[in-house]
Coordinates of C-alpha atoms in Angstrom, one line a residue:
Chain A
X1 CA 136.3 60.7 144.5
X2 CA 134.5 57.8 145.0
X3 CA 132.8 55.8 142.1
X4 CA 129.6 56.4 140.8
X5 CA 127.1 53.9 141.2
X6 CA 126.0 54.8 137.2
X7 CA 124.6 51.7 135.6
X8 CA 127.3 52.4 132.9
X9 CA 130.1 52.2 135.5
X10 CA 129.4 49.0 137.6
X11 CA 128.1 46.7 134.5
X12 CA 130.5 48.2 131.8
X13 CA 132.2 44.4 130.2
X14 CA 135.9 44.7 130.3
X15 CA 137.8 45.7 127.1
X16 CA 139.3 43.4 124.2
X17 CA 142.3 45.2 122.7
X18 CA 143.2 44.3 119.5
X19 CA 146.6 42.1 118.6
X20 CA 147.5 43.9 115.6
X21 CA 151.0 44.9 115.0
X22 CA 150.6 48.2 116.1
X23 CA 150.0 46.7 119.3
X24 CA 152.2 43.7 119.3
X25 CA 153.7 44.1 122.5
X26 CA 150.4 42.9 125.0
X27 CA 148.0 40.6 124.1
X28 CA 144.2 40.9 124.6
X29 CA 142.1 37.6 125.7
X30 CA 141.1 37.8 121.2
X31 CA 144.2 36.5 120.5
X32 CA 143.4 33.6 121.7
X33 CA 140.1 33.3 120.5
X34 CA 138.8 33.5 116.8
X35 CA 139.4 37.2 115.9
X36 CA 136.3 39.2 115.9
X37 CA 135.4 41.5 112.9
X38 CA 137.5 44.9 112.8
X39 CA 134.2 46.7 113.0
X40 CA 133.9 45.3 116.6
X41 CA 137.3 46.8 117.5
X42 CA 134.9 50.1 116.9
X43 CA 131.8 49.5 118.4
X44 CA 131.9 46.6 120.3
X45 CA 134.4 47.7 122.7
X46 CA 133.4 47.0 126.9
X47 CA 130.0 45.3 125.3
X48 CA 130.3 40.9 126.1
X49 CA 134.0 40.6 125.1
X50 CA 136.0 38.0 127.7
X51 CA 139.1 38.6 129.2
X52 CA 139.9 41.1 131.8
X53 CA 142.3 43.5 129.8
X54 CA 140.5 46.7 131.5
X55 CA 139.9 46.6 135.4
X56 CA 137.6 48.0 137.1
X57 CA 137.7 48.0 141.3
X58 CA 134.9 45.1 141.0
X59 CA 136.3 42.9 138.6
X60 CA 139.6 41.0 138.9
X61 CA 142.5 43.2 138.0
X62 CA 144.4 42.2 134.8
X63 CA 146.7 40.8 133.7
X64 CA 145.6 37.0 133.4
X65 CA 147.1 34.2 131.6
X66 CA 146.1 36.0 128.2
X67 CA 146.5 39.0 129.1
X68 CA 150.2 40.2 128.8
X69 CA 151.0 42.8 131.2
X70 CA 151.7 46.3 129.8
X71 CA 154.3 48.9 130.7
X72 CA 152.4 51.9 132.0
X73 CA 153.8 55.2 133.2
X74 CA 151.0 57.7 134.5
X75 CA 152.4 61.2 135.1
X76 CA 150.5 63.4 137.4
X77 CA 149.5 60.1 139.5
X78 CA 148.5 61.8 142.7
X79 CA 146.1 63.9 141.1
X80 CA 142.6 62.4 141.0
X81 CA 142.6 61.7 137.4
X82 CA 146.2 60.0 137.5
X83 CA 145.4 57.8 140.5
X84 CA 141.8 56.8 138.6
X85 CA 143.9 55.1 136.1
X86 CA 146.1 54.0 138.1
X87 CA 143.6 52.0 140.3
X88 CA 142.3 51.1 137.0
X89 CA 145.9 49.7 135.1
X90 CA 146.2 47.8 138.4
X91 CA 148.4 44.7 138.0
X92 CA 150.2 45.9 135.0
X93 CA 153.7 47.2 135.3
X94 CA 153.1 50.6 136.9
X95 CA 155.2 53.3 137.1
X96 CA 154.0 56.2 139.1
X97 CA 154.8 59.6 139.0
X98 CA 154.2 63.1 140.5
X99 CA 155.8 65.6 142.6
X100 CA 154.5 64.7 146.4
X101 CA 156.3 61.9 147.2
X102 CA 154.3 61.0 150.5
X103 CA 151.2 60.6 148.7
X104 CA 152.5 58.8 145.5
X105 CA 154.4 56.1 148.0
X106 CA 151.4 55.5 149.2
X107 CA 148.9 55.3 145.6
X108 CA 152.1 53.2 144.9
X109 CA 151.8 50.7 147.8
X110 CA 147.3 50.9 147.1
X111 CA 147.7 49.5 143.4
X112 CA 151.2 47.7 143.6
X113 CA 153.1 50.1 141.2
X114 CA 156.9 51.9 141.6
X115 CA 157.1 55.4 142.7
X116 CA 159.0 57.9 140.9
X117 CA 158.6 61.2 142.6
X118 CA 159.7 64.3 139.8
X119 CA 158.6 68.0 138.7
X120 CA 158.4 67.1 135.0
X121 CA 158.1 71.1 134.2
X122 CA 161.8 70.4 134.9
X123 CA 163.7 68.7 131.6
X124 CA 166.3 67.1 133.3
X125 CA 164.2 65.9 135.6
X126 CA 162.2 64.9 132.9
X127 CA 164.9 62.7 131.6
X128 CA 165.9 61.1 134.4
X129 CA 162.5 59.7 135.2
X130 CA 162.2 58.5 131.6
X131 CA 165.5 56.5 131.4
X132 CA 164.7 55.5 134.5
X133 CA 161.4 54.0 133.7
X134 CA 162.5 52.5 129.8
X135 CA 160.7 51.4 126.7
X136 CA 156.6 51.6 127.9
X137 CA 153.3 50.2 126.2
X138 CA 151.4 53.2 127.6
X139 CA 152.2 56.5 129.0
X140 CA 149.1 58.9 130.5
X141 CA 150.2 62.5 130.9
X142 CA 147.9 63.4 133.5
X143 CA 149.8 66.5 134.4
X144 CA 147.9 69.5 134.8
X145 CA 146.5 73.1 136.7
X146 CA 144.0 74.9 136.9
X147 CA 144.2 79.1 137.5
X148 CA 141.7 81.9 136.5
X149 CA 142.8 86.0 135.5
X150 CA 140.9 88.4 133.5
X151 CA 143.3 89.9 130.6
X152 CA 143.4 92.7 132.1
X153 CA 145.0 91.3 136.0
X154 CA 146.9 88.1 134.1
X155 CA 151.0 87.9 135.4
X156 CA 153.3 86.1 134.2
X157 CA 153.3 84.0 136.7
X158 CA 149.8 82.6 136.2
X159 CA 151.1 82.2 132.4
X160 CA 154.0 80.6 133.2
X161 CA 152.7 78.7 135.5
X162 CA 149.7 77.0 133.2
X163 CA 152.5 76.8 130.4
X164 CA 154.8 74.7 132.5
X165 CA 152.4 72.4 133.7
X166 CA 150.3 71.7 130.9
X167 CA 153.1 72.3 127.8
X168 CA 156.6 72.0 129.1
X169 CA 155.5 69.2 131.3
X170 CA 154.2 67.1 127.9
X171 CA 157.2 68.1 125.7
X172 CA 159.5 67.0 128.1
X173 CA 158.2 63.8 128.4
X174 CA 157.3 63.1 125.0
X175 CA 161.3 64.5 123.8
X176 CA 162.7 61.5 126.8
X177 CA 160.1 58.9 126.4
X178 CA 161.2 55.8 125.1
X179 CA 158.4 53.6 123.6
X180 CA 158.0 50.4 122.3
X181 CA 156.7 49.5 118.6
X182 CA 152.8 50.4 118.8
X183 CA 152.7 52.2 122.3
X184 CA 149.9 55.0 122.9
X185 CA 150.8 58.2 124.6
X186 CA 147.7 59.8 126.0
X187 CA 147.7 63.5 126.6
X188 CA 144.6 65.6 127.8
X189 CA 143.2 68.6 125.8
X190 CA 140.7 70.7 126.1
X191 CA 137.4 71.8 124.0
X192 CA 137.8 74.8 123.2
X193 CA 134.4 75.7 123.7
X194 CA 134.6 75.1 127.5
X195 CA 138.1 76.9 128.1
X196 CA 138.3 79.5 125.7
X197 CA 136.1 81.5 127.8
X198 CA 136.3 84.8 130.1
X199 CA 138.6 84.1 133.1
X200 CA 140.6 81.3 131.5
X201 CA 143.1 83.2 128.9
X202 CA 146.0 81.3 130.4
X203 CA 144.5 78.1 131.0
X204 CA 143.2 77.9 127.4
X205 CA 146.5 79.0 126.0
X206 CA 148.0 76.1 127.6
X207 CA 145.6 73.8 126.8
X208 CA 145.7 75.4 123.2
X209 CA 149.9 75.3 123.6
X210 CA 149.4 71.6 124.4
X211 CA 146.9 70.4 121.2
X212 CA 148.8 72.5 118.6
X213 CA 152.1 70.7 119.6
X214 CA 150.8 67.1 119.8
X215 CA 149.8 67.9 116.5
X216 CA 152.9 68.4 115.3
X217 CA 154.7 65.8 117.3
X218 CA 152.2 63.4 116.0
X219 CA 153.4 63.0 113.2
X220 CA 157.1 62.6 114.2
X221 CA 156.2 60.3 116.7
X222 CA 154.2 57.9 114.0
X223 CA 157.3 57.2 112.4
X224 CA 158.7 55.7 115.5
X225 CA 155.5 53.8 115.2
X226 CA 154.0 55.7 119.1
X227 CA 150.3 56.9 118.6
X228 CA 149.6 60.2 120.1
X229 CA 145.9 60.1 121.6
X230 CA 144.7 63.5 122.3
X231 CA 142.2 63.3 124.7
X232 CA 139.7 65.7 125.2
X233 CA 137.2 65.0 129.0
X234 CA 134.5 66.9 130.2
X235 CA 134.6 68.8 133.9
X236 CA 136.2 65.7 136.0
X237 CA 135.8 66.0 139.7
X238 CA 139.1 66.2 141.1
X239 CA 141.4 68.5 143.1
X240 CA 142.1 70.5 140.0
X241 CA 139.2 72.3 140.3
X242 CA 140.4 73.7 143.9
X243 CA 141.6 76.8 143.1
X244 CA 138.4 77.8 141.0
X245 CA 136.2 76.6 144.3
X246 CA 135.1 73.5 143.6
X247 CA 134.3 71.1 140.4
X248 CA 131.0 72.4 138.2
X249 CA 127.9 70.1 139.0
X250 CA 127.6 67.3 136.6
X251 CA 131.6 67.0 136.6
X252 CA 132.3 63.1 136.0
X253 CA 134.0 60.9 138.4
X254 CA 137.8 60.6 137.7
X255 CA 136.7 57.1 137.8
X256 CA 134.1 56.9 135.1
X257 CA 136.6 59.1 132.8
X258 CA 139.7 56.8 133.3
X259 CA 137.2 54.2 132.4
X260 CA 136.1 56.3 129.3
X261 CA 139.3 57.1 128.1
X262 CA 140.9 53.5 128.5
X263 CA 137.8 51.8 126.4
X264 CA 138.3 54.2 123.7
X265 CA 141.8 54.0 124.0
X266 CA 142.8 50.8 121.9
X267 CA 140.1 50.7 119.3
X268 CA 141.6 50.4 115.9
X269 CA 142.8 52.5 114.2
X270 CA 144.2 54.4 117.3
X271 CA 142.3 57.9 118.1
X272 CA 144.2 60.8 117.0
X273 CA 141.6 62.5 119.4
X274 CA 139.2 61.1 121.6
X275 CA 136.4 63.2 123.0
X276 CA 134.4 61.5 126.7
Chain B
X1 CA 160.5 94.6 100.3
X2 CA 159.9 97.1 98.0
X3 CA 156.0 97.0 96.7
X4 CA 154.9 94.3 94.5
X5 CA 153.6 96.1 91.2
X6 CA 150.7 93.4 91.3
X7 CA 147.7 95.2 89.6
X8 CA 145.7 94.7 92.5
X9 CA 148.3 96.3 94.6
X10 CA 148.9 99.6 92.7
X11 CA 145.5 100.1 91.4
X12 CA 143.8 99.0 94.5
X13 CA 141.5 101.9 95.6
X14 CA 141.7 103.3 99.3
X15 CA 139.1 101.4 101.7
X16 CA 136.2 104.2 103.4
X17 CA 135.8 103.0 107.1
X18 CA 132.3 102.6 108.9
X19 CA 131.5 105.2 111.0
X20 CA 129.3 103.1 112.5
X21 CA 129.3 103.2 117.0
X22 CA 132.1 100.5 116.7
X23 CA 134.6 102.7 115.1
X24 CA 134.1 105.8 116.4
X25 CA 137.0 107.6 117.1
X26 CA 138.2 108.4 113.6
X27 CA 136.2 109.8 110.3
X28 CA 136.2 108.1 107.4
X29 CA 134.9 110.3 104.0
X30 CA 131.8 108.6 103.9
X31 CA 130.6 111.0 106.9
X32 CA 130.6 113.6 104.5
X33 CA 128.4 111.8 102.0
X34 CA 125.5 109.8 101.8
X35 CA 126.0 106.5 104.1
X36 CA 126.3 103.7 101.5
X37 CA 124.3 100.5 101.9
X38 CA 125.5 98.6 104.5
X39 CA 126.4 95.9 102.2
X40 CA 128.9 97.8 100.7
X41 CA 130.9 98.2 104.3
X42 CA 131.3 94.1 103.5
X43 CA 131.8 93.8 99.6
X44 CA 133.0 96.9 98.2
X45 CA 136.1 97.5 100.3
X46 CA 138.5 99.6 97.9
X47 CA 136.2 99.8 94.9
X48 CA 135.1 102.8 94.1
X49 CA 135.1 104.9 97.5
X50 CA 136.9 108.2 97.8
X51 CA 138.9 109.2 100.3
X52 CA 142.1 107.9 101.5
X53 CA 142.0 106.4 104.7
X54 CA 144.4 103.6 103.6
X55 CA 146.9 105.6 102.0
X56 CA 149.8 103.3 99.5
X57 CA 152.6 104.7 98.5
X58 CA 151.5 105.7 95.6
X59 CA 148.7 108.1 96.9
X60 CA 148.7 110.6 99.3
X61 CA 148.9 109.8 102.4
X62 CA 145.9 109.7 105.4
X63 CA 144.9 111.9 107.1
X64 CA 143.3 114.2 104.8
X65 CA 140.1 116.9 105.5
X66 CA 138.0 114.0 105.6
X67 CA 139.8 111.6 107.5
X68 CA 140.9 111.9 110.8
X69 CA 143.9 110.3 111.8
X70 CA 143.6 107.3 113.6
X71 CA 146.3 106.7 117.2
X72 CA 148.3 103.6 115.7
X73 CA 150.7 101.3 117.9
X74 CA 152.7 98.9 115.8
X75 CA 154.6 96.9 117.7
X76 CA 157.7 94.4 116.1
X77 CA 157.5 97.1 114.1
X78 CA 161.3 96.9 113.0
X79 CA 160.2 93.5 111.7
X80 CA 159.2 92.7 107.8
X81 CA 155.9 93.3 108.4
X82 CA 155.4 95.3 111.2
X83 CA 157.8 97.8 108.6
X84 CA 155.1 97.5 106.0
X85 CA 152.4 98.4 107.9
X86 CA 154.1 101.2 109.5
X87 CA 154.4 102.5 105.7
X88 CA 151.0 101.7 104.8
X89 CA 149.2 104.0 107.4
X90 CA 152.1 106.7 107.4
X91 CA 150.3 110.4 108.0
X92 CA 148.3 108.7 111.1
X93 CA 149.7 109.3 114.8
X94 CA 151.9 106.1 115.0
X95 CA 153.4 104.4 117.7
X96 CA 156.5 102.3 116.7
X97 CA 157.6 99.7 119.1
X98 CA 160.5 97.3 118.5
X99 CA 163.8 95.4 120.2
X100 CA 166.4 97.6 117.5
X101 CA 166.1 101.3 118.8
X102 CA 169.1 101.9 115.9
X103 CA 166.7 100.2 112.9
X104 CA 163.5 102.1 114.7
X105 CA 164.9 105.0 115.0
X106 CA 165.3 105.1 111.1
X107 CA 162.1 103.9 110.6
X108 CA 160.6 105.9 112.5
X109 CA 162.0 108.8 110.8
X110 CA 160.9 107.8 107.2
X111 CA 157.5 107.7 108.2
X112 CA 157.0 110.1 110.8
X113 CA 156.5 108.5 114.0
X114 CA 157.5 108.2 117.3
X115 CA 159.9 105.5 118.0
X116 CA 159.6 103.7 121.2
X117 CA 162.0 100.6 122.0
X118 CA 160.9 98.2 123.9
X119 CA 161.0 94.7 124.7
X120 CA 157.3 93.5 125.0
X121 CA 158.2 89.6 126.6
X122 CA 159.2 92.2 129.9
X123 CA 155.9 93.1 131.7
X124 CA 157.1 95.8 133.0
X125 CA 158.7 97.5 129.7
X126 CA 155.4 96.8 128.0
X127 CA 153.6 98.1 131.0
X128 CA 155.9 101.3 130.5
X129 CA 155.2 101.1 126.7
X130 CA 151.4 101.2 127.1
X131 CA 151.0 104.0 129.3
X132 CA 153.4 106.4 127.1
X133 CA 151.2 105.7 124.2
X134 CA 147.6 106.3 125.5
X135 CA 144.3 105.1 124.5
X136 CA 144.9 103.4 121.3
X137 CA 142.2 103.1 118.2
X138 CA 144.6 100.8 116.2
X139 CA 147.4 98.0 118.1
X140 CA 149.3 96.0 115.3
X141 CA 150.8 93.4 117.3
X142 CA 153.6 91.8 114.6
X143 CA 155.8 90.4 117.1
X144 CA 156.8 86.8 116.2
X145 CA 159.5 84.6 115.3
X146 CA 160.3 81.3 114.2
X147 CA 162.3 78.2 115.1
X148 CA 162.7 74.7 113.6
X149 CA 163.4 71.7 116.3
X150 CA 162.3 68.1 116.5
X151 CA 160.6 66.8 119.5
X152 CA 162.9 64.9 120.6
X153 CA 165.2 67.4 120.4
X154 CA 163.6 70.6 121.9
X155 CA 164.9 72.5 124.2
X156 CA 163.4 74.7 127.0
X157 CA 165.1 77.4 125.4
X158 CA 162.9 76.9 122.1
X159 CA 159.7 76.3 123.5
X160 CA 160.4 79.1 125.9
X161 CA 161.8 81.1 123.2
X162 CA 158.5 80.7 121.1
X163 CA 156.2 80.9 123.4
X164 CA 157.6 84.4 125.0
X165 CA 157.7 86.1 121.5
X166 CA 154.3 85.0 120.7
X167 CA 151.8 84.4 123.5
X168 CA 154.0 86.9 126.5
X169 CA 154.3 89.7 124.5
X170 CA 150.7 89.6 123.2
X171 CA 149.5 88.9 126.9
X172 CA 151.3 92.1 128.0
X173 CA 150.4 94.0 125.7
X174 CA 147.0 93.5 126.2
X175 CA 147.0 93.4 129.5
X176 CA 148.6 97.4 129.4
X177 CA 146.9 98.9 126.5
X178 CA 144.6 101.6 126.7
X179 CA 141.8 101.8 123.7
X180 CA 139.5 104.2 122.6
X181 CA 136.1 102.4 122.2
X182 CA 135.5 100.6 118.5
X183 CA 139.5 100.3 118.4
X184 CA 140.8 97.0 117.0
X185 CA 143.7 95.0 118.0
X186 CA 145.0 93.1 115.6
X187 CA 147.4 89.8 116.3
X188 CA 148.5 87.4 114.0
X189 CA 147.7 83.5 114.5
X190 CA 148.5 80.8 112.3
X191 CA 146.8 78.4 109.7
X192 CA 146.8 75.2 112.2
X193 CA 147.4 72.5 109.0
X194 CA 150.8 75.1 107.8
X195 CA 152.1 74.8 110.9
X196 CA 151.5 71.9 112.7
X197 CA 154.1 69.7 110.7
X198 CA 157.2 68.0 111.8
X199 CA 159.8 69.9 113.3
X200 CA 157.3 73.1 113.9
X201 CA 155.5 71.9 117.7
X202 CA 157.1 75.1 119.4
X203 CA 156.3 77.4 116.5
X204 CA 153.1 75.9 116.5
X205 CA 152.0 75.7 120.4
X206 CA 152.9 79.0 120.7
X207 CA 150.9 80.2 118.1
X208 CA 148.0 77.8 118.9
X209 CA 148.9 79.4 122.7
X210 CA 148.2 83.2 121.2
X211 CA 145.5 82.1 119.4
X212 CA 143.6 80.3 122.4
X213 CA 144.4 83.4 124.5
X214 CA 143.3 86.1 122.0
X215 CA 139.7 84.0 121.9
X216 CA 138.8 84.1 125.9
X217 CA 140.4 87.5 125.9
X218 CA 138.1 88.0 123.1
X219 CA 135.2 88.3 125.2
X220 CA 136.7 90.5 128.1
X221 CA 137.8 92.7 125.6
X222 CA 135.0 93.5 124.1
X223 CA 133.0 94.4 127.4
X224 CA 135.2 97.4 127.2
X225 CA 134.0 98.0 123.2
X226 CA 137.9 96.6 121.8
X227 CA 137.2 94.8 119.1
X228 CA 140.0 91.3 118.8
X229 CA 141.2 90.5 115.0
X230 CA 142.9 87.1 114.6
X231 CA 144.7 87.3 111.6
X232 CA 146.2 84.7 109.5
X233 CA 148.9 85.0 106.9
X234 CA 149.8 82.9 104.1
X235 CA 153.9 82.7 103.9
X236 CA 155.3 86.4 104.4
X237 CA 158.6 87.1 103.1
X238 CA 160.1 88.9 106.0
X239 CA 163.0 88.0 108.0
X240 CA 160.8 85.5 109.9
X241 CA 162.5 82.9 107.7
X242 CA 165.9 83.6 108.2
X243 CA 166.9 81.3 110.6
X244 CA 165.3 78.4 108.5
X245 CA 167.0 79.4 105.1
X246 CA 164.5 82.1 103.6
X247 CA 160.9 82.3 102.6
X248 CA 159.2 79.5 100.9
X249 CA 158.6 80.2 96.9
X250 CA 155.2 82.4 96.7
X251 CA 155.3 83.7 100.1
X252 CA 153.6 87.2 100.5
X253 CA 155.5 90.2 100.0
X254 CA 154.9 92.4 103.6
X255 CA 153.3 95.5 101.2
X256 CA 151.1 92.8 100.1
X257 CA 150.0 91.1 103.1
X258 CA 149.9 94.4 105.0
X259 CA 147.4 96.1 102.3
X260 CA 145.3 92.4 102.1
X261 CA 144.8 93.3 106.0
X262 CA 144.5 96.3 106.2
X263 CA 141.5 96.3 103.7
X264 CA 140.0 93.4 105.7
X265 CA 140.4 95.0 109.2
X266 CA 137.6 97.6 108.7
X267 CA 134.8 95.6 107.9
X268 CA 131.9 95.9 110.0
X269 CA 130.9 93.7 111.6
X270 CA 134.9 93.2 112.2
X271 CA 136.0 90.3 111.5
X272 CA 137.0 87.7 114.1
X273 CA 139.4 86.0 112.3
X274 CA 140.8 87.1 108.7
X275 CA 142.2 84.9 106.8
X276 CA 144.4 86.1 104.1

């Protein structure tokens, strides 16, 4: 779990998020700079920007004095890809939630965050935990299990189980969530190409479950003015992997995808999908 | 409901089945001729052939000397479509399956088949289902149903709802049914942009659910010589639509669509995925 040492990873610049209005509710280190062209917001993102919007664990955690602190809720924070962006949004307003409360309290304590403990496959826990946490900047749905069954051996349970995790789980947060003007709400997909293999019926149906709704809900959302970002990551190296005996080789540090995902994260225009 | 008199639907002629290793089980007229081209099997589906293997009711029905009838589970067959195709390939040994034993019953009895009530989202009753019925060479899976919510105000009992009728009873079934090698299965996805649209994200993860599910099951499947079609539909007008005020304007009649897939479903190679 701990970071590679990939050139990429430990000289990566911080990212410069963009002040436009569908973001008007932090402000990146630009706004106080001469803007840079829009086509930087595309390509020029974690390469000699100022500012320390995006944290790494060896650079100074944001916010600063220009950098306005977001309200962050990561679901799923005691998994490893949860608690790699929370480490990462350190110093923001976190809010952190999962179902073990021991090891959340603790994650919480590690990056200076709140801990709300909740099954979000349950809706009214589900809404408590979103009035609870109010109007967020950023919400990262990092919510998810892994299970393997032929066709042929596949229970319900297994089904249900991947459906609650990965779709109810997202539905019910995305029906409670409240959001301010311009917030980002990052779910996590799969390619198709990777889980719609032998084995992995139910897990791709969820995942599948998951990317046809946020389709849908995209567009509802957008007139509250909340971009969905559907994320799509390669093999990650974290406990989700357990069940199946261990992450593939070549899986990337939950580290080195948070990073990923948050530098793609607030380019303009916002990513309907975003593939690491 | 009743037939269309489209010219393409009452002058359509009846489609000659490969008897190619995939298909192997039943006999369509061309075994008793001269194999045409290969290229033919693709292009010249209903032109021209005798025989009848897909009998409409205006011709006689299959099976006739030359075609040997095929074992045929339809299941939601009480439904608009599942009806139609239960009409389309009367005189073959079918299997009716449906929630309305009175409405199956009567069905059943029109085209003279066995009428077996079941509900399919019980693995157990499907279980039951599949072993009463044997080793199948045809499974018409036109269970579905539809529902209209906003995400923010879905329910578990819609997304649950959804999801059961299309991704659990599919899962079941094929997780029970018995084939006879070359048979096809036959489930009915969804064209992603026509149902991925506002107030549709349950209709639509569960259909994008089924459709992930049906391509890793794909796979297995095959190993075992069953041959997975995907189908999607334009707009049927079957009772589908009821609860959201009746079938758009140019939607499908059921004779239609089923006689569209029908013709398609006997390709070789078989299709994947047929779009209508």
């Amino acid at each position: 779990m701990s970071p590679r040492a990939s050139p990429a990873f430990s000289t990566g610049g911080p990212f410069t998020p963009s002040t436009g209005a569908s973001s008007a509710t932090w402000r990146g280190p630009s706004s106080a700079r001469p803007k840079p062209k829009p086509k930087l917001h595309h390509e020029g993102a974690g390469r000699g920007e100022g500012g320390a919007f995006l944290p790494t664990p060896q650079t100074a955690p944001a916010p600063s004095p220009n950098v306005k602190a977001m309200r962050v809720l990561i679901t799923g924070a005691t998994g490893g890809l949860g608690g790699a962006f929370a480490r990462a949004l350190k110093g923001h307003d976190l809010l952190l939630s999962g179902r073990r409360a021991g090891a959340l309290a603790e994650l919480a304590r590690e990056v200076g965050a709140r801990a709300l403990p909740a099954d979000l496959a349950d809706d009214l826990e589900a809404k408590a935990l979103l009035e609870e946490v109010g109007p967020l900047d950023l919400l990262v749905h990092a919510v998810g299990k892994a299970g393997r069954a032929s066709v042929r051996e596949a229970g319900r349970d297994l089904v249900e189980e991947m459906l609650a995790a990965h779709l109810l789980t997202a539905a019910f947060v995305l029906k409670h969530a409240r959001f301010q003007k311009g917030a980002r709400a990052v779910f996590f997909g799969a390619y198709p190409r990777y889980v719609q293999v032998p084995g992995f019926a139910a897990y791709a149906a969820a995942k599948g479950a998951l990317e046809a709704y946020l389709e849908a809900a995209r567009k509802e959302l957008l007139r509250e003015g909340v971009h969905l970002v559907l994320v799509r990551l390669p093999a990650v190296a974290t406990g989700l992997w357990a069940p199946l005996g261990g992450p593939p080789k070549g899986a990337l540090s939950p580290e080195e995808a948070a990073r990923k995902v948050l530098e793609g994260l607030f380019r303009e225009p916002v990513p309907a999908l975003l593939e690491v």
